[in-house]
Coordinates of C-alpha atoms in Angstrom, one line a residue:
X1419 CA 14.0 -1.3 29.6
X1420 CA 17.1 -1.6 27.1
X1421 CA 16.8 2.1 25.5
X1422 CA 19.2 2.8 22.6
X1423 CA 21.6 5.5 23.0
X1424 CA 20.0 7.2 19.2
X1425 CA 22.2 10.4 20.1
X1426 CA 24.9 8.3 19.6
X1427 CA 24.5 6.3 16.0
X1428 CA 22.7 6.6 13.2
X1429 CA 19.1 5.9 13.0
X1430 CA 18.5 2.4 11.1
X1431 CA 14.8 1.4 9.9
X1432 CA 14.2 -1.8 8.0
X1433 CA 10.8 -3.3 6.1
X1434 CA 11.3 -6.6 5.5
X1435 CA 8.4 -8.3 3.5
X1436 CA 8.0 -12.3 2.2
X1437 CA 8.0 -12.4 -1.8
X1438 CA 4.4 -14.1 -1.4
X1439 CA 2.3 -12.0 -3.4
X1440 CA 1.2 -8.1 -4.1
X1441 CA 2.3 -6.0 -0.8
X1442 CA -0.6 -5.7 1.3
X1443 CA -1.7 -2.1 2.2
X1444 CA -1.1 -3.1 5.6
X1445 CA 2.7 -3.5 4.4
X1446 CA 2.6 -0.1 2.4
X1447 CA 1.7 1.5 5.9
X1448 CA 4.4 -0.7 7.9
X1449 CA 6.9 0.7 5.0
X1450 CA 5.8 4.2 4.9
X1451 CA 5.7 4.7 9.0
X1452 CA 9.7 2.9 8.6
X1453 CA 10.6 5.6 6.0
X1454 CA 8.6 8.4 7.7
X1455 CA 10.7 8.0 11.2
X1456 CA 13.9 6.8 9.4
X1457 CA 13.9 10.4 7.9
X1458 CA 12.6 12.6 10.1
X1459 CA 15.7 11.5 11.9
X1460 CA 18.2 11.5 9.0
X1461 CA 18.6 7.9 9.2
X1462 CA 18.8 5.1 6.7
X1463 CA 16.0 2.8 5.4
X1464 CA 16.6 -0.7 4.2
X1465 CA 14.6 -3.3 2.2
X1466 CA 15.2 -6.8 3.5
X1467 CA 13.7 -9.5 1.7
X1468 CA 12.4 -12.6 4.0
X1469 CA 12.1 -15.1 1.8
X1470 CA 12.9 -17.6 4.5
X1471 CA 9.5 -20.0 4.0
X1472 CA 10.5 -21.2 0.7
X1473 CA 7.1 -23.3 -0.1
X1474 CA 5.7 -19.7 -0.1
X1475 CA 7.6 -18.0 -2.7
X1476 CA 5.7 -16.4 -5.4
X1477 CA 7.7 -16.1 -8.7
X1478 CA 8.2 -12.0 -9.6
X1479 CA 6.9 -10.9 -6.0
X1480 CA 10.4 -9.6 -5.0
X1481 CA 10.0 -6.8 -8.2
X1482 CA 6.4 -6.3 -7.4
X1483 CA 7.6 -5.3 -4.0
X1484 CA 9.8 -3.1 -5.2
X1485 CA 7.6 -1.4 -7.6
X1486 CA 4.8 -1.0 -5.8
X1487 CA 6.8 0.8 -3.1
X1488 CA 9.0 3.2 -6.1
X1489 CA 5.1 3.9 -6.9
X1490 CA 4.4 4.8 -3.6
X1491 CA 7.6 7.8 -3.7
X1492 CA 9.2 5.2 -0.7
X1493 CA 12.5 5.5 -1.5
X1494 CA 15.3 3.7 0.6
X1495 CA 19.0 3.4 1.1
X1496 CA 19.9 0.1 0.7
X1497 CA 18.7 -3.3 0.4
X1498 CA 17.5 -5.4 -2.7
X1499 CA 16.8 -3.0 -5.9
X1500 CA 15.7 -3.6 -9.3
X1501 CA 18.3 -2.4 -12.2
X1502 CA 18.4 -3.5 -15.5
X1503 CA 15.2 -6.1 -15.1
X1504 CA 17.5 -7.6 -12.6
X1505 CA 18.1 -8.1 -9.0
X1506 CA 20.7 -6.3 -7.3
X1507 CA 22.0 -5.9 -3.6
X1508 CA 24.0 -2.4 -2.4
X1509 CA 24.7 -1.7 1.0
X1510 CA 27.3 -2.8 3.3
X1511 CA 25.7 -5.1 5.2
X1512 CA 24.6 -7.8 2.6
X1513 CA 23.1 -9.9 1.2
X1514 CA 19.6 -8.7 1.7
X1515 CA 18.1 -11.4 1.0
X1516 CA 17.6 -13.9 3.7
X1517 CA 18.0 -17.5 1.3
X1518 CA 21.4 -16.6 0.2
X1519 CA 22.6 -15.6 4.2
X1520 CA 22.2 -19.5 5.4
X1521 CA 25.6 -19.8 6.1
X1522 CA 24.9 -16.8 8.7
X1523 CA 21.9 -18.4 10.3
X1524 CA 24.2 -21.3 11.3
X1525 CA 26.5 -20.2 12.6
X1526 CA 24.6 -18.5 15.1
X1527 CA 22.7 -21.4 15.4
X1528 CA 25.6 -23.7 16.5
X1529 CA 26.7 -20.7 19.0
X1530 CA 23.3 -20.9 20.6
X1531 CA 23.4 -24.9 21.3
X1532 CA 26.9 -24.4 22.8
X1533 CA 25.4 -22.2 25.3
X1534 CA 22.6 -23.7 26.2
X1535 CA 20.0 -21.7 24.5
X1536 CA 18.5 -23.8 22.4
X1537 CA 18.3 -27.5 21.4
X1538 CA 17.6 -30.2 18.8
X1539 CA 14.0 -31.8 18.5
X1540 CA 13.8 -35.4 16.8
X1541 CA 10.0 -34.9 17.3
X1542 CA 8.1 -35.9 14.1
X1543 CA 4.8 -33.9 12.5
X1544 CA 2.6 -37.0 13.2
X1545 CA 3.8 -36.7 17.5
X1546 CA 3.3 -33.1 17.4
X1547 CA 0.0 -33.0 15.8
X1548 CA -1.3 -35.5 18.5
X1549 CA 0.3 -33.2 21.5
X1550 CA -1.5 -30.0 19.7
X1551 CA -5.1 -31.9 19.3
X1552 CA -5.0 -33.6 22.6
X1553 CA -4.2 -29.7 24.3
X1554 CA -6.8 -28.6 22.3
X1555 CA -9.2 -30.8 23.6
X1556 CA -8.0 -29.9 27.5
X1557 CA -9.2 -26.5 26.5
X1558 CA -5.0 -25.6 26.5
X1559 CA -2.7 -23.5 24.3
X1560 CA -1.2 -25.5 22.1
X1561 CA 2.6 -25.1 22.1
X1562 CA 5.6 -27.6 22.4
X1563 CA 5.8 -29.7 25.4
X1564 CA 9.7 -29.9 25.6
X1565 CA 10.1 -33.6 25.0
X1566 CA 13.4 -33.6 23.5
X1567 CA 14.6 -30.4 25.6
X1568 CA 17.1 -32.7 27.9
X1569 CA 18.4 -34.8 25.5
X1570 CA 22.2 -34.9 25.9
X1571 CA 23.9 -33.3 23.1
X1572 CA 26.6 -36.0 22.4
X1573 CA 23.5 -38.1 21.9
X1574 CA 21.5 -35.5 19.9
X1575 CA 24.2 -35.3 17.2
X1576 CA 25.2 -38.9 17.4
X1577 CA 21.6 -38.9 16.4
X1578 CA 21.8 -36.4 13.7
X1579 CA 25.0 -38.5 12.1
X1580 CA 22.8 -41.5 11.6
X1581 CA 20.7 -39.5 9.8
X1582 CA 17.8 -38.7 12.1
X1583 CA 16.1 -36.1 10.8
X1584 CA 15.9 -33.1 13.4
X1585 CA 14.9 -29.3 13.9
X1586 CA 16.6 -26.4 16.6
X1587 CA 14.2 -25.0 19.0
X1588 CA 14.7 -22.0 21.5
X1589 CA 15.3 -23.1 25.4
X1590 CA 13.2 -20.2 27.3
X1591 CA 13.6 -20.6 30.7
X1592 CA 10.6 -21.6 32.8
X1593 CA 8.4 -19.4 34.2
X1594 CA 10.6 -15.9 33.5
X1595 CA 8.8 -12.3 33.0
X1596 CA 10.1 -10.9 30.1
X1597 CA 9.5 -7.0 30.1
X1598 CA 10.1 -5.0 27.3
X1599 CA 9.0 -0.9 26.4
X1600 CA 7.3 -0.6 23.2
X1601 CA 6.9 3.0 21.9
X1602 CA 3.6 2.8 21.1
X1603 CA 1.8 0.6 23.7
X1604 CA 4.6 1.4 26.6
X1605 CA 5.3 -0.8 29.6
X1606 CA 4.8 -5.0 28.1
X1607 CA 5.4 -8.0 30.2
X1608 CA 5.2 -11.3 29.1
X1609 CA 6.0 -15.3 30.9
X1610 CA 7.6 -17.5 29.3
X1611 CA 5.4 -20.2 30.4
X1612 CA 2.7 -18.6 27.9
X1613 CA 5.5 -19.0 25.1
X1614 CA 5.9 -21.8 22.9
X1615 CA 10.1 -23.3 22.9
X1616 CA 10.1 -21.7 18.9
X1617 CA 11.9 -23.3 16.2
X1618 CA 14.9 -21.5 15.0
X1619 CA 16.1 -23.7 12.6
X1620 CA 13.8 -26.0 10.2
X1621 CA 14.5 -29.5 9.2
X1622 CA 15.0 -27.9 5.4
X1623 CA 18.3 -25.8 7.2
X1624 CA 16.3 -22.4 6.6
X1625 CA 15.7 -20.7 9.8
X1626 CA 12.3 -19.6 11.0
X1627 CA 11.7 -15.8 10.9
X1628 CA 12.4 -16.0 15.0
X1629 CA 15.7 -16.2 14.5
X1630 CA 16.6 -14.6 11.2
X1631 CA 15.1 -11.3 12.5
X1632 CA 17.0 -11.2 15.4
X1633 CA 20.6 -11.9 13.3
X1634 CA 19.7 -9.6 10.4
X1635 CA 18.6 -7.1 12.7
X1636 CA 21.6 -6.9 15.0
X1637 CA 24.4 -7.2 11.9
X1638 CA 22.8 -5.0 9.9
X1639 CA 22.3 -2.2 12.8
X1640 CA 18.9 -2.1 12.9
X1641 CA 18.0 0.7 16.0
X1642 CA 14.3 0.4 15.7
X1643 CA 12.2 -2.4 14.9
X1644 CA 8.6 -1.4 13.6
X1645 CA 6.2 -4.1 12.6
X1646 CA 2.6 -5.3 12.9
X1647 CA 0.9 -5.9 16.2
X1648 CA 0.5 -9.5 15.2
X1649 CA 4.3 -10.1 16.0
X1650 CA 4.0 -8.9 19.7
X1651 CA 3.8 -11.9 21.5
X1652 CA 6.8 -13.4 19.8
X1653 CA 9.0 -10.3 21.0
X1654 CA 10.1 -11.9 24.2
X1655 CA 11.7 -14.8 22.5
X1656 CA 13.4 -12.0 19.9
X1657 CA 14.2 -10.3 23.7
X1658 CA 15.5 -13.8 24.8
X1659 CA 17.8 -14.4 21.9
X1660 CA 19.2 -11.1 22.0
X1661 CA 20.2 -11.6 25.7
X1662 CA 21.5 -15.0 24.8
X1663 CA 23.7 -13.2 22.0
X1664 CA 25.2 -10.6 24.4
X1665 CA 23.4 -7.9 22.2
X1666 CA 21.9 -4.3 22.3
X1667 CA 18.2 -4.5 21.6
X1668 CA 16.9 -2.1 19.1
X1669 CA 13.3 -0.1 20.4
X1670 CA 10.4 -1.8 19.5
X1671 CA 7.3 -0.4 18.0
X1672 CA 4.0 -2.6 17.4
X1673 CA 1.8 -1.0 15.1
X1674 CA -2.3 -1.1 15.3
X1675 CA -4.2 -3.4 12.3
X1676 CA -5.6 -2.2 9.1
X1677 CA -9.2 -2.9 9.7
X1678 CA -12.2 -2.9 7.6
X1679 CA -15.4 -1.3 8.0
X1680 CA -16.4 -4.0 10.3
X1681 CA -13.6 -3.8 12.1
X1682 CA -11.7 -6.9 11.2
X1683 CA -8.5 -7.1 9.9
X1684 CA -8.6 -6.1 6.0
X1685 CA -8.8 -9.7 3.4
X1686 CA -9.0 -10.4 0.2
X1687 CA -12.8 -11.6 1.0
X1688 CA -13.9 -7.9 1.9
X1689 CA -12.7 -6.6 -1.4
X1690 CA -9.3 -4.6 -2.5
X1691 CA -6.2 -5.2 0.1
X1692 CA -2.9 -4.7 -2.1
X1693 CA -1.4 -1.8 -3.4
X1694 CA -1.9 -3.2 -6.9
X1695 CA -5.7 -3.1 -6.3
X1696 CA -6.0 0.4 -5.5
X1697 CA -3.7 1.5 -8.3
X1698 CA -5.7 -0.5 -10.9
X1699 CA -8.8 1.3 -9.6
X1700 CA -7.1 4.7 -9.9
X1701 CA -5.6 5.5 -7.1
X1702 CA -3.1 8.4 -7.0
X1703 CA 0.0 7.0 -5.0
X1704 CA 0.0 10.8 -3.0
X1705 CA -3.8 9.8 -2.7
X1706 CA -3.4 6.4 -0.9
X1707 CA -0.2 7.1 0.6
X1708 CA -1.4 10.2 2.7
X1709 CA -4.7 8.6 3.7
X1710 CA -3.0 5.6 4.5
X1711 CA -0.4 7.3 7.0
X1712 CA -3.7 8.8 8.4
X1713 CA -5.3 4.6 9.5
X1714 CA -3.4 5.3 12.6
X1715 CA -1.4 7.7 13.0
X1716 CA -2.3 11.8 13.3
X1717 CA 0.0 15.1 13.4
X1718 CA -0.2 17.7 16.3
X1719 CA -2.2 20.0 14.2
X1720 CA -4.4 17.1 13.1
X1721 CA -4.1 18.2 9.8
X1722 CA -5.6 15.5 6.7
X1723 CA -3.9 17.2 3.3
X1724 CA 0.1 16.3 3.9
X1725 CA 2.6 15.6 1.2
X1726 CA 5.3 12.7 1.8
X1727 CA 7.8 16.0 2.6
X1728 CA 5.3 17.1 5.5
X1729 CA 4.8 14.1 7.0
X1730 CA 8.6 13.2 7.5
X1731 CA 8.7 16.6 9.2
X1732 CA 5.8 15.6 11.2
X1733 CA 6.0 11.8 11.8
X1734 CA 6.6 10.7 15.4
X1735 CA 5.3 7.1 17.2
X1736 CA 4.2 8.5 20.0
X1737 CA 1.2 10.0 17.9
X1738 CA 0.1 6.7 17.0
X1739 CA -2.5 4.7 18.2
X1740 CA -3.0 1.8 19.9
X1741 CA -6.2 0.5 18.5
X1742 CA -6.5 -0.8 14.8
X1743 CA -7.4 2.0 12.1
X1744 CA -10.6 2.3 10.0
X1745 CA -9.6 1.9 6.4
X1746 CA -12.4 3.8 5.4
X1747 CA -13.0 4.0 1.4
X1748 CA -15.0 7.1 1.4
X1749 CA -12.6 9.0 3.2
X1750 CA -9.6 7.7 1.1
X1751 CA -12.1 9.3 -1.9
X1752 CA -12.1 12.0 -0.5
X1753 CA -8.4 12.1 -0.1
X1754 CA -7.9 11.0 -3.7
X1755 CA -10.4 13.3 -5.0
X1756 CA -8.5 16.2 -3.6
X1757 CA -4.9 15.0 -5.4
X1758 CA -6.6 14.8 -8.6
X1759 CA -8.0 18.4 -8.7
X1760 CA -5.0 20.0 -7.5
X1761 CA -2.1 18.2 -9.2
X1762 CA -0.6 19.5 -12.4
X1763 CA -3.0 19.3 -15.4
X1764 CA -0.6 17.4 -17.7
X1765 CA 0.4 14.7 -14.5
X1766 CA -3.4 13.9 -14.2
X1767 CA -4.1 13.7 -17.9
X1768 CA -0.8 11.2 -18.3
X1769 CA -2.2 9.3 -15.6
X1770 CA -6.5 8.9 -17.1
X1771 CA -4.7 7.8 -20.9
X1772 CA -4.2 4.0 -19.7
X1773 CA -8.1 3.7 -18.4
X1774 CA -9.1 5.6 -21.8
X1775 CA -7.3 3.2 -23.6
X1776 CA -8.4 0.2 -21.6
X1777 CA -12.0 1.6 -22.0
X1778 CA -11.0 2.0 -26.5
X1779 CA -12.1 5.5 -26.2
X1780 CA -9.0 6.5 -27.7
X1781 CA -5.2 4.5 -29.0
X1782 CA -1.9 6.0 -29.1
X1783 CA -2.8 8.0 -32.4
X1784 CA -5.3 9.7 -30.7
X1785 CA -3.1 10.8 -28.0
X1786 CA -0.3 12.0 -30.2
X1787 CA -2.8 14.0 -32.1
X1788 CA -4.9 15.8 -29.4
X1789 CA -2.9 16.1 -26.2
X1790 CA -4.3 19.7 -26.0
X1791 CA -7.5 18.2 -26.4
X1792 CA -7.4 15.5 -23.8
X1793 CA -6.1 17.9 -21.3
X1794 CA -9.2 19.8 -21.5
X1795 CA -11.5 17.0 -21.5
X1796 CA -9.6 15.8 -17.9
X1797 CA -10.0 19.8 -16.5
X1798 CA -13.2 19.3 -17.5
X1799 CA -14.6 16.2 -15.3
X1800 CA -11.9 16.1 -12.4
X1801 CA -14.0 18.0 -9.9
X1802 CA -16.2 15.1 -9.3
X1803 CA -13.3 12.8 -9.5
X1804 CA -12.5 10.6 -6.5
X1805 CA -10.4 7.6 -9.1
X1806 CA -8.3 7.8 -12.1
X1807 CA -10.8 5.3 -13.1
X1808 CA -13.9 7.0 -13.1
X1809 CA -12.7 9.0 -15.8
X1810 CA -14.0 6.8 -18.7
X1811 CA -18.3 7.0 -17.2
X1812 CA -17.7 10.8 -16.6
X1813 CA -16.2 11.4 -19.9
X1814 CA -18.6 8.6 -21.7
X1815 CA -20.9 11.0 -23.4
X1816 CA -18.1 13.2 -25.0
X1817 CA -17.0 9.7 -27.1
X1818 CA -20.4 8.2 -27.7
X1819 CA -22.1 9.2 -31.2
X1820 CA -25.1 10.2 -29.6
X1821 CA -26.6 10.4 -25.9
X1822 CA -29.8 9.4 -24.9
X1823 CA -32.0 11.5 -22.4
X1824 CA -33.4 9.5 -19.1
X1825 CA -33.5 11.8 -16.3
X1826 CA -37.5 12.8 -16.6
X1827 CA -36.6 16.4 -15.5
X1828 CA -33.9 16.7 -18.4
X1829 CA -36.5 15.2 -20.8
X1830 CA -39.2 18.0 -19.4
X1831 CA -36.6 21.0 -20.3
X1832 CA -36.2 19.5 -23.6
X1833 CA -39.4 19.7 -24.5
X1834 CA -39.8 23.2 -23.5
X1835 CA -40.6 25.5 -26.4
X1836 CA -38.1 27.3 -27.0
X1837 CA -35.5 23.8 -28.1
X1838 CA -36.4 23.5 -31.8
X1839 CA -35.7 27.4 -32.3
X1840 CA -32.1 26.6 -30.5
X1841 CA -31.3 23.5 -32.2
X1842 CA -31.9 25.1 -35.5
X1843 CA -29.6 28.1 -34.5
X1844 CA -26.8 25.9 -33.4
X1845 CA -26.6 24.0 -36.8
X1846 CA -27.0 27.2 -38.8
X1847 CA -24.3 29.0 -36.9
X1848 CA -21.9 25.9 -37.2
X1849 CA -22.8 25.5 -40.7
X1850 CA -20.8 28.4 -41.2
X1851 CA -17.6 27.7 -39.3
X1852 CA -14.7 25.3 -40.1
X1853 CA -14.2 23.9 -36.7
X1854 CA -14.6 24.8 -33.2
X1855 CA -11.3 25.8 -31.5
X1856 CA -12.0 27.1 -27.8
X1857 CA -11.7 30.4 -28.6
X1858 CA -15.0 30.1 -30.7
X1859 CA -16.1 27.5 -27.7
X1860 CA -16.2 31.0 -25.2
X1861 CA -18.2 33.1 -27.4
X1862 CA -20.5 30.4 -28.8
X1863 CA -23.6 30.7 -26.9
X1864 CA -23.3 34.1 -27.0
X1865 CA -23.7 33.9 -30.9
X1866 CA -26.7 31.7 -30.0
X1867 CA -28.2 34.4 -27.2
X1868 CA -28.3 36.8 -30.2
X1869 CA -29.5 35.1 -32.8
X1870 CA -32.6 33.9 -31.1
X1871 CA -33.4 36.6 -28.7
X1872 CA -32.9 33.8 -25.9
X1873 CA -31.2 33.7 -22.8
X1874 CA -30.1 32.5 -19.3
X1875 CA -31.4 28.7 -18.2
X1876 CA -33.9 28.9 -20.7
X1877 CA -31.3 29.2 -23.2
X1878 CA -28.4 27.5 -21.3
X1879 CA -30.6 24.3 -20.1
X1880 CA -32.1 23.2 -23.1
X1881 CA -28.4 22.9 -25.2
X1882 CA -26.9 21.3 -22.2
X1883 CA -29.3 18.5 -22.1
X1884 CA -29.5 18.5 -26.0
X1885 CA -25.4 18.1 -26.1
X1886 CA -24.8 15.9 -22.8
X1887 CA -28.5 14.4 -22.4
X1888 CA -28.6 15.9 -18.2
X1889 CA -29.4 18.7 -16.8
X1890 CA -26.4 19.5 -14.8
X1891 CA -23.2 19.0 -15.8
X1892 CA -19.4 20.5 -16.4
X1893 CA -18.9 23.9 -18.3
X1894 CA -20.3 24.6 -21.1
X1895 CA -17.5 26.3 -23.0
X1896 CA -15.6 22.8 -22.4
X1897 CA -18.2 20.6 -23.8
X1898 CA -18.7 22.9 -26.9
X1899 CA -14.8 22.7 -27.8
X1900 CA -15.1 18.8 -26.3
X1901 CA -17.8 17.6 -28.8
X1902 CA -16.8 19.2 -31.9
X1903 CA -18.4 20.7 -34.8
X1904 CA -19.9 17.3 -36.5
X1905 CA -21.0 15.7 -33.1
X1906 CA -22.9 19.0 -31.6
X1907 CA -25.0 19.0 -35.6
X1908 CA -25.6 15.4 -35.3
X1909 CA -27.0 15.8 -31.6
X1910 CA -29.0 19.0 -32.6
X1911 CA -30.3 17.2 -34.9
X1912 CA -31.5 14.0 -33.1
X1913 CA -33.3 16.6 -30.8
X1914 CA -35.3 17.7 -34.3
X1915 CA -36.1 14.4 -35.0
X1916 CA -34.2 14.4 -38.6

């Protein structure tokens, strides 16, 4: 066990994505645990971007990244940024971005096959797809047999100056335990006869992400390296290269999968997976994060409702698990539901205008001329909100120019017989008003109660269904002020057949 001495030197946390598309929420969580630790320790968190596999770079990824974790309130130190609509690097152990630090790669790469650690491999893709098809079919691993492992190196580079073309693999030593401590899933050990010799260095003179981990790691100080449970059984080649480099290990931490309902590892077949999804659906970013650091991981006092702040104060490893996390949709409702009724008014109402607009229930004129009046129609739905998104279908019958009545016992109370005595009160009583501002809105069905003698559900129920066509539905006063003078005569109307 190589423990680091975190007394002793500042606490470095890294999330270090590939610019191939949105960030997955796995990713998001992989960030936010980074961040969580890195500041509940008053350490520094860097963005590195591992855009090492080149014929998977997706054009604009790199700023998606970036955005979707600003969204997300994941702030870090230093690393790759986005000023300007440009690119830039600060921090003092750049660049950050692992294409334009080749130079680095190898140069390590040349100290390695000095020592003895690794080697070049003249093998072609046609030998190795053979050797992988005809393990396959002995019912072994497939992994590299070693055929060019003892090739002298005078030759090796003789053969490289005549133009062969060649890659670097690792030299793992056979049949060696490694043994490593991972926070999360403790004592590991691992042969290295169940490990493949990896390439470091491809034939294109990019280095896989085997190597460039382990460099970027150690020069930019990296203490604690916390990634997806996918990469364990490549940590004792990382282990190996350290020890072949002379250098301090940072602790490791494997984190548990994102799984689906089903328990298999969330994809884009089974629906949303990146953060771009859920925050085109309406997600609130303190929704999704807070669930999110919930797949997983749990505080002492197991407690659901955290803000970002709490769960820095919170956050250690050792409270999370070793098995893969539910991502569980109603729950992360739930979550988001909560958000959306108890964040600031104004916040919430910013946040609904986009799916209005998208929805043409309202354009930018409408906004500047009613902000008041917006704000009240989001107070008034966003107690059976669980999305941003669902605020066009709750809000639907405010806009429309008339609602129809399907619910059979809404159509019963409208034919009860006291409706036509309140529908003709409620046009004569508006006939005689300007407009409805909601101080009017509080008092109106009081005006109503005493005009016709009528009250309680019998007066209540029947204007309800009249003005929102269901039974049950937000307050009153609300939809009154909501609907407006012309649209509550039009509806009354309707209801009186004229």
């Amino acid at each position: 066990l190589n423990w680091r001495c975190i007394f002793l030197e500042e606490v470095r946390l890294r999330f270090a994505p590939s610019p191939t598309g949105y960030l997955h929420i796995g990713g998001l969580r992989t960030a936010l645990y980074n961040y969580l630790f890195s500041k509940h320790n008053n350490g520094k968190f860097v963005l590195r971007i591992e855009d090492t596999d080149q014929t998977r770079y997706v054009e604009g990824a790199i700023e998606n990244l970036i955005e979707s974790l600003k969204w997300a309130g994941i702030k870090y130190d230093e690393g790759v940024f986005v000023e300007d609509h440009k690119l830039v690097q600060k921090g003092e152990y750049g660049p950050y971005i692992q294409s334009e630090r080749l130079d680095i790669y190898k140069k390590y790469v040349n100290e390695l096959i000095e020592k003895g650690y690794a080697y070049y491999c003249f093998c072609s893709k046609e030998r190795l797809d053979t050797l992988r098809d005809e393990q396959k079919i002995k019912g072994l691993v497939p992994k590299y047999d070693g055929f060019c492992r003892n090739i002298p190196l005078e030759e090796a580079r003789k053969r490289i100056a005549d133009g062969e073309e060649y890659v670097v693999r690792l030299k793992l030593p056979h049949d060696k335990d490694i043994k490593f401590h991972d926070l999360v899933r403790g004592e590991i050990v691992i042969n290295t006869n169940d490990i493949d010799d990896q390439v470091l260095l491809k034939s294109d003179g990019f280095p896989t992400y085997h190597l460039a981990v382990v460099v970027d790691d150690h020069l930019m100080k990296i203490t604690h390296r916390v990634r997806g449970e996918e990469w364990l059984p490549s940590t004792p080649k990382h282990i190996y290269l350290y020890e072949a480099f002379g250098w301090e290990q940072p602790v490791y931490v494997h984190l548990p999968t994102v799984l689906n309902s089903e328990r298999k590892k969330l994809s884009k077949r089974h629906g949303d997976v990146s953060v771009e999804d859920f925050r085109s659906k309406g997600y609130l970013s303190e929704g999704l994060v807070n669930y999110l650091a919930l797949v997983g991981w749990s505080p002492e006092d197991d407690e659901e409702i955290l803000t970002l702040e709490e769960m820095v104060e919170k956050f250690s490893f050792e409270r999370v698990s070793k098995t893969g996390g539910i991502f569980d949709r109603d729950k992360l409702d739930w979550v988001n539901g909560h958000y959306i009724r108890e964040l600031d008014l104004e916040y919430i109402t910013e946040l609904t205008i986009p799916f209005l607009k998208e929805a043409k229930l309202i354009d930018d004129k409408f906004c500047d001329e009613n902000k008041e009046w917006l704000k009240v129609l989001v107070d008034t739905v966003r107690g059976n909100m669980s999305t941003l998104a669902e605020i066009v279908d709750k809000t639907d019958f405010i806009f429309k120019d008339e609602v129809e009545v399907v619910e059979e016992d809404a159509k019963e109370i409208l034919g009860g017989e006291n409706t036509d005595t309140l529908m003709n009160a409620v046009i004569e009583e508006l006939n005689n008003i300007d407009e409805i501002d909601f101080d009017y809105a509080k008092i109106f069905m009081k005006t109503i109660q005493k005009s016709t003698g009528i009250k309680g559900k019998n007066l209540f129920m029947p204007v309800r269904v009249a003005l929102t066509g269901v039974a049950h539905g937000p307050e009153m006063v609300n939809i009154i002020y909501l609907l407006g003078k012309e649209k509550i005569i039009a509806r009354a109307n309707k209801v009186l057949g004229r």
